[in-house]
PDB file of C-alpha atoms in Angstrom:
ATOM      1  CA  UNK A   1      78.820 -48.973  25.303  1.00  0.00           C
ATOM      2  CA  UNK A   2      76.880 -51.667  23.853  1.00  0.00           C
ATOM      3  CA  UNK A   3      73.838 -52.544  26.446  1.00  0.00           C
ATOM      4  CA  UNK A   4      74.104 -56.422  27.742  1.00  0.00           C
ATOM      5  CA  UNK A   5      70.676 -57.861  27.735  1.00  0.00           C
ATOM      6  CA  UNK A   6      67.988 -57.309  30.218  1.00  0.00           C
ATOM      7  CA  UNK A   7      67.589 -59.558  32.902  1.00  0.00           C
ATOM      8  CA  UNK A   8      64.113 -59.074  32.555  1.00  0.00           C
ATOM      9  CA  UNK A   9      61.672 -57.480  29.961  1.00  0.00           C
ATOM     10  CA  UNK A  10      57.710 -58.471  30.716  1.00  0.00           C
ATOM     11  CA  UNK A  11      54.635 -56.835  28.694  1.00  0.00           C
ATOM     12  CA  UNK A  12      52.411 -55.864  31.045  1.00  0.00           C
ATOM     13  CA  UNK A  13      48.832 -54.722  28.617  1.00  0.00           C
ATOM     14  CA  UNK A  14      50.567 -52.400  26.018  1.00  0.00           C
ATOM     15  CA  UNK A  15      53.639 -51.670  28.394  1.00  0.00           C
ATOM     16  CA  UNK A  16      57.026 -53.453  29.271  1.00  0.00           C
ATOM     17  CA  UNK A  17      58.856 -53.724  32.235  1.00  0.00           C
ATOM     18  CA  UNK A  18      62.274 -53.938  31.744  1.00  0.00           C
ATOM     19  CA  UNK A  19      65.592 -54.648  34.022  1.00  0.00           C
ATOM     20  CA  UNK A  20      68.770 -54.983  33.486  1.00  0.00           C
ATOM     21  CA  UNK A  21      72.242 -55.678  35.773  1.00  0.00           C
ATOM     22  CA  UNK A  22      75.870 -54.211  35.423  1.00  0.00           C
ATOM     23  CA  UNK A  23      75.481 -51.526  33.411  1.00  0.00           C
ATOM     24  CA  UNK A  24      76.946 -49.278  36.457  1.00  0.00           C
ATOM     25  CA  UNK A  25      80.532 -49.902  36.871  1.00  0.00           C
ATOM     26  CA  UNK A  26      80.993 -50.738  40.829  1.00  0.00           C
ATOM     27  CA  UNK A  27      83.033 -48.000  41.657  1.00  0.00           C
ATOM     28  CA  UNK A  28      80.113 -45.391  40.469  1.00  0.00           C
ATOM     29  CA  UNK A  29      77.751 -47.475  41.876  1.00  0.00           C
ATOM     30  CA  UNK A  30      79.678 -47.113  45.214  1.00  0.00           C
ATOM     31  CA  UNK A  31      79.891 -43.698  45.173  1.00  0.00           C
ATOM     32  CA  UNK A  32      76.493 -43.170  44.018  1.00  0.00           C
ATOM     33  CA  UNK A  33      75.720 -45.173  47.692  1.00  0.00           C
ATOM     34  CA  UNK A  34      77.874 -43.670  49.637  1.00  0.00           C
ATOM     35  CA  UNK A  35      76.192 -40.052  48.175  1.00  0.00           C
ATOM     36  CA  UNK A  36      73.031 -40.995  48.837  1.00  0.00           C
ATOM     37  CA  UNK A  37      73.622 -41.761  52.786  1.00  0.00           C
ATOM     38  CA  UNK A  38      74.531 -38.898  53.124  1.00  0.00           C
ATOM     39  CA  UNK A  39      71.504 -37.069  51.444  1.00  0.00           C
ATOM     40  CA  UNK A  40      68.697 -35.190  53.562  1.00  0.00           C
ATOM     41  CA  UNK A  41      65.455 -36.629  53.256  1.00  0.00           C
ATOM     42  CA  UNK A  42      61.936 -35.386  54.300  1.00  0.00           C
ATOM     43  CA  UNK A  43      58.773 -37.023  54.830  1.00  0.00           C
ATOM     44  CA  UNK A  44      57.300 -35.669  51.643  1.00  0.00           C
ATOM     45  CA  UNK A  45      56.347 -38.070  48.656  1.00  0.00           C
ATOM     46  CA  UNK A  46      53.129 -39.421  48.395  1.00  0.00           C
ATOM     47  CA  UNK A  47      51.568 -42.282  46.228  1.00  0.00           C
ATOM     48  CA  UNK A  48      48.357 -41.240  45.214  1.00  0.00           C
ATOM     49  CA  UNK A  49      46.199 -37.925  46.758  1.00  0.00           C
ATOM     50  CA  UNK A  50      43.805 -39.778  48.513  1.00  0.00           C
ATOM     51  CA  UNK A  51      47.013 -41.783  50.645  1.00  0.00           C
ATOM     52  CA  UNK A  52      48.653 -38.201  51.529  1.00  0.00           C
ATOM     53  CA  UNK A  53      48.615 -39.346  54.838  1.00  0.00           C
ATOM     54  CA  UNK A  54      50.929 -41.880  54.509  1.00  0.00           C
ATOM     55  CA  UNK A  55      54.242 -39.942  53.603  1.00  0.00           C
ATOM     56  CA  UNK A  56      57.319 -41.542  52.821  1.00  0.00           C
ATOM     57  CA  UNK A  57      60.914 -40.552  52.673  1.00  0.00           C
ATOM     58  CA  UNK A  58      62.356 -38.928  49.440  1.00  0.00           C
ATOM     59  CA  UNK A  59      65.302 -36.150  48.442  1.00  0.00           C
ATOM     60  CA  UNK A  60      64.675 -34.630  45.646  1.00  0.00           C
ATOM     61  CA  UNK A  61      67.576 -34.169  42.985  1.00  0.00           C
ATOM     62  CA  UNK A  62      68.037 -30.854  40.969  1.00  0.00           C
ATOM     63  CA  UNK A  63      67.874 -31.382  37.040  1.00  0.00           C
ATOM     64  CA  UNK A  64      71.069 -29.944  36.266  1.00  0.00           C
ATOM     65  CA  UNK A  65      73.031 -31.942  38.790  1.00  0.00           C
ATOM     66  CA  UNK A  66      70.790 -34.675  37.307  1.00  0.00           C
ATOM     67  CA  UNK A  67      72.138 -34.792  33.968  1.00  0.00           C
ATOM     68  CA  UNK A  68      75.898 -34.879  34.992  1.00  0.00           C
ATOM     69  CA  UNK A  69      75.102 -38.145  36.606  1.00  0.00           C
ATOM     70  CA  UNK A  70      76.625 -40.827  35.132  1.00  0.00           C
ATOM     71  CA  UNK A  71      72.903 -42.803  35.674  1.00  0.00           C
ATOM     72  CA  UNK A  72      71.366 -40.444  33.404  1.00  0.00           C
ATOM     73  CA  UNK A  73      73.029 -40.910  30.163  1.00  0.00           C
ATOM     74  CA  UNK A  74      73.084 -44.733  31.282  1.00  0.00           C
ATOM     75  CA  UNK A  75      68.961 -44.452  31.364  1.00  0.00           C
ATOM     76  CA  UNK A  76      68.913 -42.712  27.884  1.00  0.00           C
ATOM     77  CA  UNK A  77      70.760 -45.430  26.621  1.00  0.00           C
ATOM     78  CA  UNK A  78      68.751 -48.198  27.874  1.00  0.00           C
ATOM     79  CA  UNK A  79      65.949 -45.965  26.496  1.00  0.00           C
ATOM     80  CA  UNK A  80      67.397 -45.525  23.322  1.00  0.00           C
ATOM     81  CA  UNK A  81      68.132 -49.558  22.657  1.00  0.00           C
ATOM     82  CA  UNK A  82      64.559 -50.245  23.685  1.00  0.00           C
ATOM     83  CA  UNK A  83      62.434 -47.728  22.182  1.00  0.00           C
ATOM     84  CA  UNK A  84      64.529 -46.931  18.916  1.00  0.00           C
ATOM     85  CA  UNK A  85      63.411 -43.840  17.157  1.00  0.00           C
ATOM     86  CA  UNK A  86      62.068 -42.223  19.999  1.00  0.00           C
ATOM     87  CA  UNK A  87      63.076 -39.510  22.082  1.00  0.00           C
ATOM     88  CA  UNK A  88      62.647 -38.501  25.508  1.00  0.00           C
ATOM     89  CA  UNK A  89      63.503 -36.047  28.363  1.00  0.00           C
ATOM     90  CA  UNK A  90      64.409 -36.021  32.327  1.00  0.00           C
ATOM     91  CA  UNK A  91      61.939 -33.906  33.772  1.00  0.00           C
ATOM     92  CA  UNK A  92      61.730 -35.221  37.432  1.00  0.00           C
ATOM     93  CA  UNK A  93      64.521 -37.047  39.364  1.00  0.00           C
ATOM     94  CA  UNK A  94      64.287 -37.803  42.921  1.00  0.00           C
ATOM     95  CA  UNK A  95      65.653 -40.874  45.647  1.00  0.00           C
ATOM     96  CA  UNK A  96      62.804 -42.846  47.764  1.00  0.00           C
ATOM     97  CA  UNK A  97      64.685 -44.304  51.028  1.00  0.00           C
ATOM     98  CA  UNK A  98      62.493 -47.040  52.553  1.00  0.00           C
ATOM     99  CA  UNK A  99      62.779 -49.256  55.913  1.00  0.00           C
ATOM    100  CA  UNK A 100      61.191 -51.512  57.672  1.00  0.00           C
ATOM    101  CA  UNK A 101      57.363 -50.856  58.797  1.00  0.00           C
ATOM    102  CA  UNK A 102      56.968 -47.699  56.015  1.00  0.00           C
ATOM    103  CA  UNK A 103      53.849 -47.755  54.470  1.00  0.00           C
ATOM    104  CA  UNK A 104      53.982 -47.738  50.263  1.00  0.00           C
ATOM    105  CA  UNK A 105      50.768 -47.611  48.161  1.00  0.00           C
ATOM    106  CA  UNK A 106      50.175 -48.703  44.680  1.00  0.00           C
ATOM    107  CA  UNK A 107      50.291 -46.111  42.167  1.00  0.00           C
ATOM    108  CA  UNK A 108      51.133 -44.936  38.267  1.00  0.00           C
ATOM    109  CA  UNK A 109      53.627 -42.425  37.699  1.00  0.00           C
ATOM    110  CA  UNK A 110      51.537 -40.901  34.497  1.00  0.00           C
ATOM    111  CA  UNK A 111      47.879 -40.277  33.049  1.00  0.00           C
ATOM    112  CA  UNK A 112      47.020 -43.156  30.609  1.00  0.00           C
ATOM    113  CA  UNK A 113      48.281 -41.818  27.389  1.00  0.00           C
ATOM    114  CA  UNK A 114      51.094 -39.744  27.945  1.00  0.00           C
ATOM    115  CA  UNK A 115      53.452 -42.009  26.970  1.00  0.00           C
ATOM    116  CA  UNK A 116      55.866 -41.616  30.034  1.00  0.00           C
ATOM    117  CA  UNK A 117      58.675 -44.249  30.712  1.00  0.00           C
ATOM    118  CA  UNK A 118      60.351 -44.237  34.041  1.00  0.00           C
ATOM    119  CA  UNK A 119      63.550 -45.653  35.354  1.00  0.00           C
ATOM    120  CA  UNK A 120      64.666 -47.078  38.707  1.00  0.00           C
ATOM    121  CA  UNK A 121      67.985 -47.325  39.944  1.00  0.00           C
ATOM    122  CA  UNK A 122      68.469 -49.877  43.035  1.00  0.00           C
ATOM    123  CA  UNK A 123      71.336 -48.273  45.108  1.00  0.00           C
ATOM    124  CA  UNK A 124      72.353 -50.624  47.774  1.00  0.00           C
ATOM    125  CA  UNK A 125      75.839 -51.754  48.327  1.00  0.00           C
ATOM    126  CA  UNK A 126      74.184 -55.796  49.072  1.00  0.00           C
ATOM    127  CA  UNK A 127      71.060 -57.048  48.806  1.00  0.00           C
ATOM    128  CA  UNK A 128      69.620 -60.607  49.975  1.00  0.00           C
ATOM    129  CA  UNK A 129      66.014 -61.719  48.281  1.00  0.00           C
ATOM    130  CA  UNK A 130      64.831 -62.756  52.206  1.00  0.00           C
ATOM    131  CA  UNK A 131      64.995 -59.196  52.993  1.00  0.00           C
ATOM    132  CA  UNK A 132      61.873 -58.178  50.344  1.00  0.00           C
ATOM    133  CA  UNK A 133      61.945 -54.477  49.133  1.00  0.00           C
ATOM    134  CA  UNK A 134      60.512 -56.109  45.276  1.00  0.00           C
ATOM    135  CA  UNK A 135      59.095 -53.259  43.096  1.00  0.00           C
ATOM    136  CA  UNK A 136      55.835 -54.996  41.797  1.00  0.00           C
ATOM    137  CA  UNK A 137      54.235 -54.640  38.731  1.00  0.00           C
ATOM    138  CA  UNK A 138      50.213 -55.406  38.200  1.00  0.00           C
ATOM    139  CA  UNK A 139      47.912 -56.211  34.980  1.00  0.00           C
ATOM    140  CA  UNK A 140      44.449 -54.337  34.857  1.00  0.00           C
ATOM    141  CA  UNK A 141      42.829 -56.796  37.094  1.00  0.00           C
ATOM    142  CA  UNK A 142      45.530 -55.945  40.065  1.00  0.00           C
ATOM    143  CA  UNK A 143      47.561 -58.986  39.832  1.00  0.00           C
ATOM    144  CA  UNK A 144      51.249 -58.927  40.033  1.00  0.00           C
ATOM    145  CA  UNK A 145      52.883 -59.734  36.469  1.00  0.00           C
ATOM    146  CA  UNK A 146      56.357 -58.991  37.730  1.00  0.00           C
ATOM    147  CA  UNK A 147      58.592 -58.422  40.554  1.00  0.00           C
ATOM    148  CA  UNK A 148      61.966 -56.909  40.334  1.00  0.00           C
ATOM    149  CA  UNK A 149      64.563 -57.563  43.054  1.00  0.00           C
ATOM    150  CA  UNK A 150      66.479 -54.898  44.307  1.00  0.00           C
ATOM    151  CA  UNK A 151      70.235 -55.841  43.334  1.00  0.00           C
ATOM    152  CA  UNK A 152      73.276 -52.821  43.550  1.00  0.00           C
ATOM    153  CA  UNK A 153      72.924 -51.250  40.361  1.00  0.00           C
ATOM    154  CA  UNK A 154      70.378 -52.968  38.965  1.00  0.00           C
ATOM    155  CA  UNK A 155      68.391 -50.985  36.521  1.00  0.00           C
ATOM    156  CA  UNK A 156      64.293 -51.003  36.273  1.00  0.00           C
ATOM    157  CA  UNK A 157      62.862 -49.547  33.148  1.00  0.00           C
ATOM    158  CA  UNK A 158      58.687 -49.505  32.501  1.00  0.00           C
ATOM    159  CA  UNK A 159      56.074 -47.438  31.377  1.00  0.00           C
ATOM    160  CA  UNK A 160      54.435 -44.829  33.968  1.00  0.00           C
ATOM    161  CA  UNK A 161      51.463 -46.074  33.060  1.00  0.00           C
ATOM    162  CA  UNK A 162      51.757 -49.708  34.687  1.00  0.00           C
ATOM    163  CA  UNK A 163      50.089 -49.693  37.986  1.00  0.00           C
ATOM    164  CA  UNK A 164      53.060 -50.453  40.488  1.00  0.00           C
ATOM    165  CA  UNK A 165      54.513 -50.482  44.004  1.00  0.00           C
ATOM    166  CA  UNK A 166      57.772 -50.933  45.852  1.00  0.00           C
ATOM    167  CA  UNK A 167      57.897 -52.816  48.989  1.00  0.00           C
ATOM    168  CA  UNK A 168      59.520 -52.093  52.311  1.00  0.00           C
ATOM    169  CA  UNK A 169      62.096 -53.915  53.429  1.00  0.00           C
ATOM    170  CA  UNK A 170      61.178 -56.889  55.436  1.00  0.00           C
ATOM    171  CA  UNK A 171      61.902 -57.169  59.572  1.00  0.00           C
ATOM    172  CA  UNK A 172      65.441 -59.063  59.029  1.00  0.00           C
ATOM    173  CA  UNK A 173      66.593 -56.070  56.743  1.00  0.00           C
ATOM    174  CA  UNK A 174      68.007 -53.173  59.158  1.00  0.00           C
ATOM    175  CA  UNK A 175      69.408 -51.426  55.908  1.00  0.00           C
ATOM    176  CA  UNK A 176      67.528 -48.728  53.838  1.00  0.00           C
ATOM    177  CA  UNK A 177      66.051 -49.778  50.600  1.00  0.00           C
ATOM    178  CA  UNK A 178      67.288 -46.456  48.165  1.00  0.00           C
ATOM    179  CA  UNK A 179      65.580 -46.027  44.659  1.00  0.00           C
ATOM    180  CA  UNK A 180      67.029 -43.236  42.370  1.00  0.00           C
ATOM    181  CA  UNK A 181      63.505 -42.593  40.308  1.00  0.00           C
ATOM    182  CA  UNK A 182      63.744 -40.710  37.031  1.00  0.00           C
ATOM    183  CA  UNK A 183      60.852 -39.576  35.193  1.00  0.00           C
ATOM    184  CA  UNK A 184      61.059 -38.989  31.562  1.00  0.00           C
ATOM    185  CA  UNK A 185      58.470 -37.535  28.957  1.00  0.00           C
ATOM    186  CA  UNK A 186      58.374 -38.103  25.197  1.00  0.00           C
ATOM    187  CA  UNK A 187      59.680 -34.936  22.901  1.00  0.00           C
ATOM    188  CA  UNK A 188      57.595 -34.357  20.177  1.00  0.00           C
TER     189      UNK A 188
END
């Protein structure tokens, strides 16, 4: 499958944020929902250490169920078509379910240097912009440089290092706002 082209792609200091729509057929995409309402979640992920207090919902996703998704190979495509010649591997996948009034923190998913890309899936079977949930993306000086919209099966791709945050749903939004996160490192 030849990748359509990103519906967004921002450098943010030496890192991109990237986005693209479609590249999940529907019918996956529905199934992929209707999986994840189904999924047990626990109070358990946290931002940054010194936020621990401030837990939000996440399910955790085994690495060899992982890899038969059909996101996965999806991901390592995008991957491939963006950062030709390099390789990299799953090594963390997970789903963050937020609602309305959760508290999320800023953060980066890596320590500068390691070279880290991860990928966001927006699972949501509709979406309208008034009801918030953006993931935002900020420069060194903490300003926002990008905001992606959660869309069903819209696809976020960036580099850990790029200080972000995804937003809660606003008040008119009584639907969960589901991210399938995937972490991947670089192979040597």
């Amino acid at each position: 499958m030849k990748l359509p082209e990103p519906v967004h792609d921002v450098r943010i200091g030496s890192g991109r944020v990237l986005a693209w729509d479609g590249l999940l057929p529907p019918e996956r995409h529905a199934e992929l929902h209707a999986a994840l309402q189904e999924a047990s979640y626990t109070r358990s992920e946290i931002a940054r250490p010194d936020t621990a207090d401030y837990r939000h919902w996440a399910a955790e996703i085994d690495l060899g169920v992982a890899a038969g998704l059909p996101v996965t190979g999806l991901a390592l495509q995008a991957i491939a078509a963006t950062f030709p010649g390099r390789r990299y591997r799953l090594y963390r996948c997970y789903v963050n379910v937020a609602h309305f009034g959760d508290m999320l923190f800023s953060h980066e998913d890596c320590l500068p240097g390691a070279g880290e890309l991860t990928g966001l899936w927006y699972v949501c079977d509709r979406w309208d912009h008034e009801w918030g949930g953006e993931t935002l993306f900020f420069d060194e000086a903490r300003e926002v440089r990008a905001a992606i919209q959660p869309r069903p099966g819209r696809f976020a791709l960036f580099n850990g290092e790029i200080t972000h945050v995804g937003r809660p749903p606003n008040r008119a939004c009584y639907l969960p706002r589901y991210t399938l996160a995937m972490k991947f490192e670089p192979l040597a």
